[in-house]
Amino acid sequence: MNSLKDLIFRYCVLFGKRFSYREKIAFLRVISKELIQLGYYVDAKIAKLQLAKKKYENYYNAYIGDLDSADVIVCTYYDTGVNYFNLIKIFAFEQRFNKRRYFGGLIPVFMLLAIAISLNLFIFLPNIKASGIYSISGALAAIVTLSAFYIILKFKNGISNKKNFVCNTSSILVMLNTINKMNKYQKKRVAFVLYDGGCSNQYGLKMIEHYSDKLKKKKFIFLDSLGNSESLLFFKPKSFEFAAEHINFLDGKLETTLKKYLMITAGALNEYNQVQINNAHSRGDNILADSIIEKHSKSLHSLLTLLITPEKSKNLTDKVILDK
C-alpha cells in the first residue's frame, strides 16, 4: 500500500469530491484496486431510490470481503455533501433530515438568482423599454436569465463540497491503514463496507440492513470523521452488552435495525452529548495529519483484534490499551 501521505493526496484531493454518481463510481473503481492489492474482494451493489413517478436516484455500496462469514463488519460512508461554507454545525452520526441545513446549502443559489432578478428589473428592463429588446441590454438580459436557469438546474441540490479531508475521508483512510495492519486470519474474520447516502438520507445504511439475514447476528463498527481530533470517543446502544478494558463506552445509537454495533468518532462532547465536526462540509476541511490516521488505525486494529479473538485467548487481548 502507498504511504499515508500518498493516500491523503489521492483520496482527499484527486478523488475528494464524491457527490455525483460519476464521481462516486470513479472513487469506487480506484479504491477497489487498492483493496484488491490488500487481499480483499470488493463487490459493488447499486440500488435505486424512487423520488417521483419516473425519477430515480442511484446509490452505490462497496462490500469488502465476505460479509456472511465475517465476525465483525466495519462501516463508514464515503459520499460527500453540500458546501455549507461553515455556516451550519455538523455533528458525528447525524442521521435525520435537517431542513435548516438543506436550505442553508441552497443560499448561494438563492443569492445568484436574486442578483439575476435585480439586474433584469432595475438595469436591463428600463434600458429595453427605451431602446428596444434588440439592444445590448436585451442581449444581456437574455444571457443573465438563461444563466440563472442553468445555475438553478445544475445546483438545485446545492453546491458540492470539494474539501472533505476530515468529514469523512479520514475514516476511509483509517479503514485502509487498518487493513494494511491485519494478518490473513483477521482479514477472514473482518469485512468492511463503504456505504452511500451518509451525507443525506442514509439510504446506503438501509442497503446494508437488507444485504443478508445473516448480518443481524454480526457485530458492526461505524466510523465517522476520525480525523476530527486525536481523542477517540466510543459509543454503543444500551442493548448491546459489550465491554472492553480501557474503553469507556458512551450511550449512543443509530436509526437502524442492526442490534450489535459500536460507533467511533473523534473530538469532544458538548453539553448535548454531541460531537461537533469542525469545518465539516466547508472549504475549511482541508487539513489532515497522517500521524492522526496512524494513531487511530492502531486503535481500531486493537479493537478488532479483541472482537475476533477466541474466548480462550481473550485474557491476553483484553490487556491491549486503545489510544483515546
Tab-separated table of C-alpha atoms in Angstrom:
chain	number	residue	atom	x	y	z
A	1	MET	CA	0.000	0.000	0.000
A	2	ASN	CA	1.168	3.545	-0.665
A	3	SER	CA	2.320	5.811	2.145
A	4	LEU	CA	-0.258	7.703	4.171
A	5	LYS	CA	0.769	10.975	2.549
A	6	ASP	CA	0.100	9.451	-0.877
A	7	LEU	CA	-3.285	8.138	0.269
A	8	ILE	CA	-4.252	11.526	1.692
A	9	PHE	CA	-3.418	13.183	-1.615
A	10	ARG	CA	-5.295	10.536	-3.626
A	11	TYR	CA	-8.494	10.354	-1.629
A	12	CYS	CA	-8.615	13.869	-0.187
A	13	VAL	CA	-7.597	15.747	-3.329
A	14	LEU	CA	-7.781	13.699	-6.527
A	15	PHE	CA	-10.930	11.796	-5.537
A	16	GLY	CA	-12.023	14.010	-2.662
A	17	LYS	CA	-15.340	15.057	-4.230
A	18	ARG	CA	-17.857	12.194	-4.316
A	19	PHE	CA	-21.132	13.985	-4.908
A	20	SER	CA	-22.328	12.987	-8.391
A	21	TYR	CA	-22.744	9.385	-9.499
A	22	ARG	CA	-19.752	9.738	-11.864
A	23	GLU	CA	-17.537	10.904	-9.003
A	24	LYS	CA	-18.724	8.062	-6.780
A	25	ILE	CA	-18.073	5.413	-9.431
A	26	ALA	CA	-14.609	6.836	-10.169
A	27	PHE	CA	-13.749	6.719	-6.456
A	28	LEU	CA	-15.026	3.148	-6.041
A	29	ARG	CA	-13.028	1.955	-9.037
A	30	VAL	CA	-9.797	3.405	-7.684
A	31	ILE	CA	-10.232	2.232	-4.099
A	32	SER	CA	-11.288	-1.240	-5.297
A	33	LYS	CA	-7.867	-1.660	-6.906
A	34	GLU	CA	-6.269	-0.568	-3.633
A	35	LEU	CA	-8.303	-3.089	-1.645
A	36	ILE	CA	-7.601	-5.951	-4.054
A	37	GLN	CA	-3.870	-5.348	-3.533
A	38	LEU	CA	-4.518	-5.637	0.219
A	39	GLY	CA	-6.119	-9.051	-0.260
A	40	TYR	CA	-9.814	-8.140	-0.238
A	41	TYR	CA	-12.505	-8.917	-2.775
A	42	VAL	CA	-14.789	-5.952	-3.481
A	43	ASP	CA	-18.416	-6.294	-4.530
A	44	ALA	CA	-20.214	-3.112	-5.563
A	45	LYS	CA	-24.017	-3.006	-5.396
A	46	ILE	CA	-26.425	-0.450	-6.823
A	47	ALA	CA	-29.901	0.385	-5.522
A	48	LYS	CA	-32.467	2.810	-6.913
A	49	LEU	CA	-34.459	5.135	-4.692
A	50	GLN	CA	-37.674	6.375	-6.280
A	51	LEU	CA	-38.032	10.138	-5.839
A	52	ALA	CA	-41.028	10.686	-8.115
A	53	LYS	CA	-43.194	8.701	-10.521
A	54	LYS	CA	-40.491	8.423	-13.165
A	55	LYS	CA	-37.470	9.769	-11.307
A	56	TYR	CA	-34.909	7.617	-9.538
A	57	GLU	CA	-31.637	8.240	-7.726
A	58	ASN	CA	-28.841	5.651	-7.728
A	59	TYR	CA	-26.924	4.658	-4.591
A	60	TYR	CA	-23.731	2.591	-4.606
A	61	ASN	CA	-22.357	0.469	-1.766
A	62	ALA	CA	-18.980	-1.317	-1.783
A	63	TYR	CA	-18.886	-4.577	0.207
A	64	ILE	CA	-15.313	-5.521	1.052
A	65	GLY	CA	-14.648	-9.137	1.982
A	66	ASP	CA	-17.114	-11.922	2.843
A	67	LEU	CA	-19.796	-10.281	4.987
A	68	ASP	CA	-21.666	-13.549	5.590
A	69	SER	CA	-18.679	-15.324	7.161
A	70	ALA	CA	-17.132	-12.327	8.953
A	71	ASP	CA	-17.477	-11.836	12.692
A	72	VAL	CA	-17.161	-8.052	12.572
A	73	ILE	CA	-18.129	-5.580	9.840
A	74	VAL	CA	-16.624	-2.075	9.825
A	75	CYS	CA	-18.701	0.560	8.027
A	76	THR	CA	-18.308	4.171	7.047
A	77	TYR	CA	-19.929	6.429	4.472
A	78	TYR	CA	-17.869	7.676	1.537
A	79	ASP	CA	-20.154	10.186	-0.225
A	80	THR	CA	-19.544	13.902	0.236
A	81	GLY	CA	-22.166	16.543	0.860
A	82	VAL	CA	-23.139	20.099	0.076
A	83	ASN	CA	-20.877	23.017	0.916
A	84	TYR	CA	-22.420	24.892	3.856
A	85	PHE	CA	-19.493	27.370	3.963
A	86	ASN	CA	-19.061	26.566	7.670
A	87	LEU	CA	-22.283	28.423	8.472
A	88	ILE	CA	-24.048	25.341	9.864
A	89	LYS	CA	-22.769	22.969	12.540
A	90	ILE	CA	-22.336	19.301	11.650
A	91	PHE	CA	-22.268	16.556	14.273
A	92	ALA	CA	-20.979	12.992	14.107
A	93	PHE	CA	-23.528	10.281	13.309
A	94	GLU	CA	-26.300	12.743	12.489
A	95	GLN	CA	-28.974	10.873	10.545
A	96	ARG	CA	-32.118	12.957	10.413
A	97	PHE	CA	-33.004	15.258	7.536
A	98	ASN	CA	-32.382	18.851	8.560
A	99	LYS	CA	-34.468	21.489	6.758
A	100	ARG	CA	-32.283	24.345	8.012
A	101	ARG	CA	-29.165	22.635	6.677
A	102	TYR	CA	-30.840	21.806	3.361
A	103	PHE	CA	-31.895	25.410	2.704
A	104	GLY	CA	-28.543	26.633	4.022
A	105	GLY	CA	-26.843	24.722	1.236
A	106	LEU	CA	-29.065	26.495	-1.292
A	107	ILE	CA	-28.216	30.016	-0.058
A	108	PRO	CA	-25.607	30.643	-2.820
A	109	VAL	CA	-28.155	29.587	-5.459
A	110	PHE	CA	-30.786	31.920	-3.999
A	111	MET	CA	-28.270	34.780	-3.901
A	112	LEU	CA	-27.296	34.325	-7.556
A	113	LEU	CA	-30.959	34.137	-8.536
A	114	ALA	CA	-31.704	37.328	-6.598
A	115	ILE	CA	-28.827	39.111	-8.362
A	116	ALA	CA	-30.144	37.987	-11.769
A	117	ILE	CA	-33.671	39.217	-10.984
A	118	SER	CA	-32.352	42.534	-9.665
A	119	LEU	CA	-30.230	43.108	-12.767
A	120	ASN	CA	-33.214	42.462	-15.029
A	121	LEU	CA	-35.680	44.612	-13.063
A	122	PHE	CA	-33.547	47.612	-12.241
A	123	ILE	CA	-30.962	47.809	-15.030
A	124	PHE	CA	-31.846	45.880	-18.181
A	125	LEU	CA	-35.641	46.332	-18.384
A	126	PRO	CA	-35.574	50.172	-18.138
A	127	ASN	CA	-32.996	50.269	-20.961
A	128	ILE	CA	-35.014	47.763	-23.003
A	129	LYS	CA	-38.094	49.996	-22.743
A	130	ALA	CA	-36.046	52.908	-24.050
A	131	SER	CA	-34.045	51.199	-26.817
A	132	GLY	CA	-35.998	48.018	-27.556
A	133	ILE	CA	-35.395	44.340	-26.987
A	134	TYR	CA	-32.900	44.123	-29.858
A	135	SER	CA	-30.212	46.015	-27.993
A	136	ILE	CA	-27.204	45.407	-25.771
A	137	SER	CA	-29.445	45.479	-22.697
A	138	GLY	CA	-31.798	42.951	-24.306
A	139	ALA	CA	-28.918	40.623	-25.083
A	140	LEU	CA	-27.519	40.971	-21.564
A	141	ALA	CA	-30.955	40.328	-20.054
A	142	ALA	CA	-31.256	37.105	-22.091
A	143	ILE	CA	-27.780	35.968	-21.058
A	144	VAL	CA	-28.416	36.656	-17.367
A	145	THR	CA	-31.817	34.919	-17.427
A	146	LEU	CA	-30.500	31.814	-19.194
A	147	SER	CA	-27.517	31.702	-16.849
A	148	ALA	CA	-29.857	31.866	-13.849
A	149	PHE	CA	-31.909	28.918	-15.140
A	150	TYR	CA	-28.705	26.958	-15.808
A	151	ILE	CA	-27.448	27.600	-12.272
A	152	ILE	CA	-30.766	26.526	-10.755
A	153	LEU	CA	-30.790	23.267	-12.715
A	154	LYS	CA	-27.128	22.476	-12.087
A	155	PHE	CA	-27.079	23.326	-8.388
A	156	LYS	CA	-30.675	22.515	-7.401
A	157	ASN	CA	-29.305	20.210	-4.673
A	158	GLY	CA	-26.683	22.696	-3.513
A	159	ILE	CA	-23.046	23.349	-4.394
A	160	SER	CA	-20.967	20.244	-3.762
A	161	ASN	CA	-18.155	20.479	-1.241
A	162	LYS	CA	-14.653	19.896	-2.626
A	163	LYS	CA	-12.809	19.717	0.700
A	164	ASN	CA	-13.683	16.640	2.750
A	165	PHE	CA	-10.431	15.722	4.460
A	166	VAL	CA	-11.903	15.077	7.910
A	167	CYS	CA	-15.575	14.564	7.076
A	168	ASN	CA	-15.370	11.772	6.088
A	169	THR	CA	-12.282	10.824	4.074
A	170	SER	CA	-10.309	10.450	7.309
A	171	SER	CA	-12.423	7.411	8.274
A	172	ILE	CA	-11.804	5.835	4.864
A	173	LEU	CA	-8.051	6.315	5.307
A	174	VAL	CA	-8.157	4.805	8.804
A	175	MET	CA	-10.015	1.839	7.313
A	176	LEU	CA	-7.380	1.342	4.597
A	177	ASN	CA	-4.479	1.743	7.018
A	178	THR	CA	-6.082	-0.716	9.454
A	179	ILE	CA	-6.491	-3.315	6.698
A	180	ASN	CA	-2.804	-2.917	5.934
A	181	LYS	CA	-2.021	-3.922	9.540
A	182	MET	CA	-4.206	-7.049	9.545
A	183	ASN	CA	-2.941	-10.609	9.074
A	184	LYS	CA	-4.636	-13.298	6.954
A	185	TYR	CA	-6.726	-14.652	9.827
A	186	GLN	CA	-8.012	-11.196	10.732
A	187	LYS	CA	-8.924	-10.468	7.108
A	188	LYS	CA	-11.085	-13.586	7.066
A	189	ARG	CA	-12.926	-12.547	10.219
A	190	VAL	CA	-13.385	-8.834	9.426
A	191	ALA	CA	-15.288	-7.314	6.489
A	192	PHE	CA	-15.798	-3.682	5.557
A	193	VAL	CA	-18.493	-1.578	3.887
A	194	LEU	CA	-18.268	1.796	2.202
A	195	TYR	CA	-21.850	2.997	2.008
A	196	ASP	CA	-23.591	5.771	0.110
A	197	GLY	CA	-26.009	8.431	1.354
A	198	GLY	CA	-24.211	9.189	4.608
A	199	CYS	CA	-24.437	12.934	3.939
A	200	SER	CA	-28.107	12.867	3.005
A	201	ASN	CA	-30.711	10.178	3.738
A	202	GLN	CA	-28.644	7.208	4.988
A	203	TYR	CA	-30.009	5.078	2.155
A	204	GLY	CA	-26.746	3.135	1.956
A	205	LEU	CA	-27.223	2.046	5.570
A	206	LYS	CA	-30.646	0.665	4.641
A	207	MET	CA	-28.949	-1.271	1.848
A	208	ILE	CA	-26.641	-2.875	4.426
A	209	GLU	CA	-29.616	-3.889	6.559
A	210	HIS	CA	-31.157	-5.722	3.604
A	211	TYR	CA	-27.912	-7.276	2.341
A	212	SER	CA	-28.424	-10.609	4.099
A	213	ASP	CA	-30.390	-12.056	7.020
A	214	LYS	CA	-27.092	-13.327	8.447
A	215	LEU	CA	-25.938	-9.776	9.174
A	216	LYS	CA	-28.419	-9.384	12.021
A	217	LYS	CA	-26.173	-11.536	14.228
A	218	LYS	CA	-22.930	-9.780	13.277
A	219	LYS	CA	-21.038	-7.133	15.229
A	220	PHE	CA	-20.704	-3.779	13.461
A	221	ILE	CA	-18.396	-0.817	13.944
A	222	PHE	CA	-19.416	2.535	12.416
A	223	LEU	CA	-16.797	5.225	11.829
A	224	ASP	CA	-17.325	8.947	11.358
A	225	SER	CA	-14.791	11.770	10.905
A	226	LEU	CA	-11.894	10.139	12.760
A	227	GLY	CA	-9.538	12.932	11.726
A	228	ASN	CA	-11.502	15.468	13.764
A	229	SER	CA	-9.235	15.115	16.800
A	230	GLU	CA	-6.550	12.970	18.411
A	231	SER	CA	-9.085	11.848	21.022
A	232	LEU	CA	-11.390	8.955	20.130
A	233	LEU	CA	-14.890	8.585	21.543
A	234	PHE	CA	-16.684	5.229	21.658
A	235	PHE	CA	-20.469	4.866	21.685
A	236	LYS	CA	-22.853	1.937	21.784
A	237	PRO	CA	-26.555	1.362	22.462
A	238	LYS	CA	-27.509	0.147	25.926
A	239	SER	CA	-28.994	-3.009	24.407
A	240	PHE	CA	-25.573	-4.198	23.166
A	241	GLU	CA	-23.795	-5.865	26.074
A	242	PHE	CA	-20.134	-5.442	25.294
A	243	ALA	CA	-17.287	-4.227	27.480
A	244	ALA	CA	-13.579	-3.757	26.896
A	245	GLU	CA	-10.833	-2.839	29.288
A	246	HIS	CA	-9.543	0.734	28.965
A	247	ILE	CA	-12.577	1.831	26.883
A	248	ASN	CA	-15.323	3.991	28.337
A	249	PHE	CA	-18.374	3.447	26.135
A	250	LEU	CA	-20.856	6.306	25.977
A	251	ASP	CA	-24.553	5.873	25.229
A	252	GLY	CA	-25.373	6.385	21.574
A	253	LYS	CA	-27.488	4.823	18.881
A	254	LEU	CA	-28.232	4.900	15.177
A	255	GLU	CA	-31.557	4.679	13.388
A	256	THR	CA	-31.009	1.114	12.239
A	257	THR	CA	-32.456	-2.362	12.616
A	258	LEU	CA	-28.982	-3.699	13.433
A	259	LYS	CA	-28.596	-4.616	17.102
A	260	LYS	CA	-24.911	-5.185	17.840
A	261	TYR	CA	-22.848	-2.169	16.906
A	262	LEU	CA	-20.253	0.278	18.157
A	263	MET	CA	-19.745	3.858	16.970
A	264	ILE	CA	-16.359	5.559	16.875
A	265	THR	CA	-15.632	9.204	16.170
A	266	ALA	CA	-13.084	11.784	17.284
A	267	GLY	CA	-13.488	15.034	19.153
A	268	ALA	CA	-15.091	16.262	22.357
A	269	LEU	CA	-18.630	16.044	23.706
A	270	ASN	CA	-20.716	19.181	24.064
A	271	GLU	CA	-23.451	19.764	26.631
A	272	TYR	CA	-25.951	17.872	24.468
A	273	ASN	CA	-23.784	14.741	24.275
A	274	GLN	CA	-22.899	15.533	20.650
A	275	VAL	CA	-19.558	15.637	18.848
A	276	GLN	CA	-19.204	18.586	16.507
A	277	ILE	CA	-17.131	18.034	13.371
A	278	ASN	CA	-15.079	21.193	12.939
A	279	ASN	CA	-15.238	22.784	9.469
A	280	ALA	CA	-17.347	19.894	8.166
A	281	HIS	CA	-18.906	20.431	4.708
A	282	SER	CA	-16.937	23.609	4.149
A	283	ARG	CA	-13.757	24.759	2.458
A	284	GLY	CA	-12.094	24.759	5.857
A	285	ASP	CA	-11.998	20.966	5.906
A	286	ASN	CA	-8.630	20.809	4.160
A	287	ILE	CA	-6.139	19.711	6.832
A	288	LEU	CA	-5.408	16.126	7.867
A	289	ALA	CA	-2.316	14.856	9.678
A	290	ASP	CA	-1.033	11.392	8.791
A	291	SER	CA	0.002	10.932	12.437
A	292	ILE	CA	-3.674	11.046	13.485
A	293	ILE	CA	-4.581	8.447	10.844
A	294	GLU	CA	-1.813	6.174	12.076
A	295	LYS	CA	-2.798	6.572	15.729
A	296	HIS	CA	-6.473	5.823	15.148
A	297	SER	CA	-5.642	2.918	12.847
A	298	LYS	CA	-3.728	1.259	15.683
A	299	SER	CA	-6.700	1.785	17.992
A	300	LEU	CA	-9.166	0.309	15.511
A	301	HIS	CA	-6.857	-2.634	14.834
A	302	SER	CA	-6.579	-3.313	18.574
A	303	LEU	CA	-10.359	-3.229	18.969
A	304	LEU	CA	-10.869	-5.584	16.019
A	305	THR	CA	-8.280	-7.969	17.457
A	306	LEU	CA	-10.244	-8.021	20.692
A	307	LEU	CA	-13.578	-8.629	18.968
A	308	ILE	CA	-12.445	-11.561	16.821
A	309	THR	CA	-10.131	-13.276	19.317
A	310	PRO	CA	-11.432	-16.680	20.524
A	311	GLU	CA	-12.751	-16.693	24.094
A	312	LYS	CA	-9.923	-18.868	25.400
A	313	SER	CA	-7.356	-16.247	24.368
A	314	LYS	CA	-9.229	-13.092	25.346
A	315	ASN	CA	-7.432	-12.815	28.659
A	316	LEU	CA	-4.376	-11.828	26.629
A	317	THR	CA	-6.009	-9.398	24.252
A	318	ASP	CA	-8.004	-7.674	26.979
A	319	LYS	CA	-4.744	-6.063	28.050
A	320	VAL	CA	-4.467	-4.142	24.780
A	321	ILE	CA	-4.607	-0.411	25.511
A	322	LEU	CA	-6.556	1.619	22.970
A	323	ASP	CA	-5.426	5.169	22.317
A	324	LYS	CA	-8.138	7.634	23.177
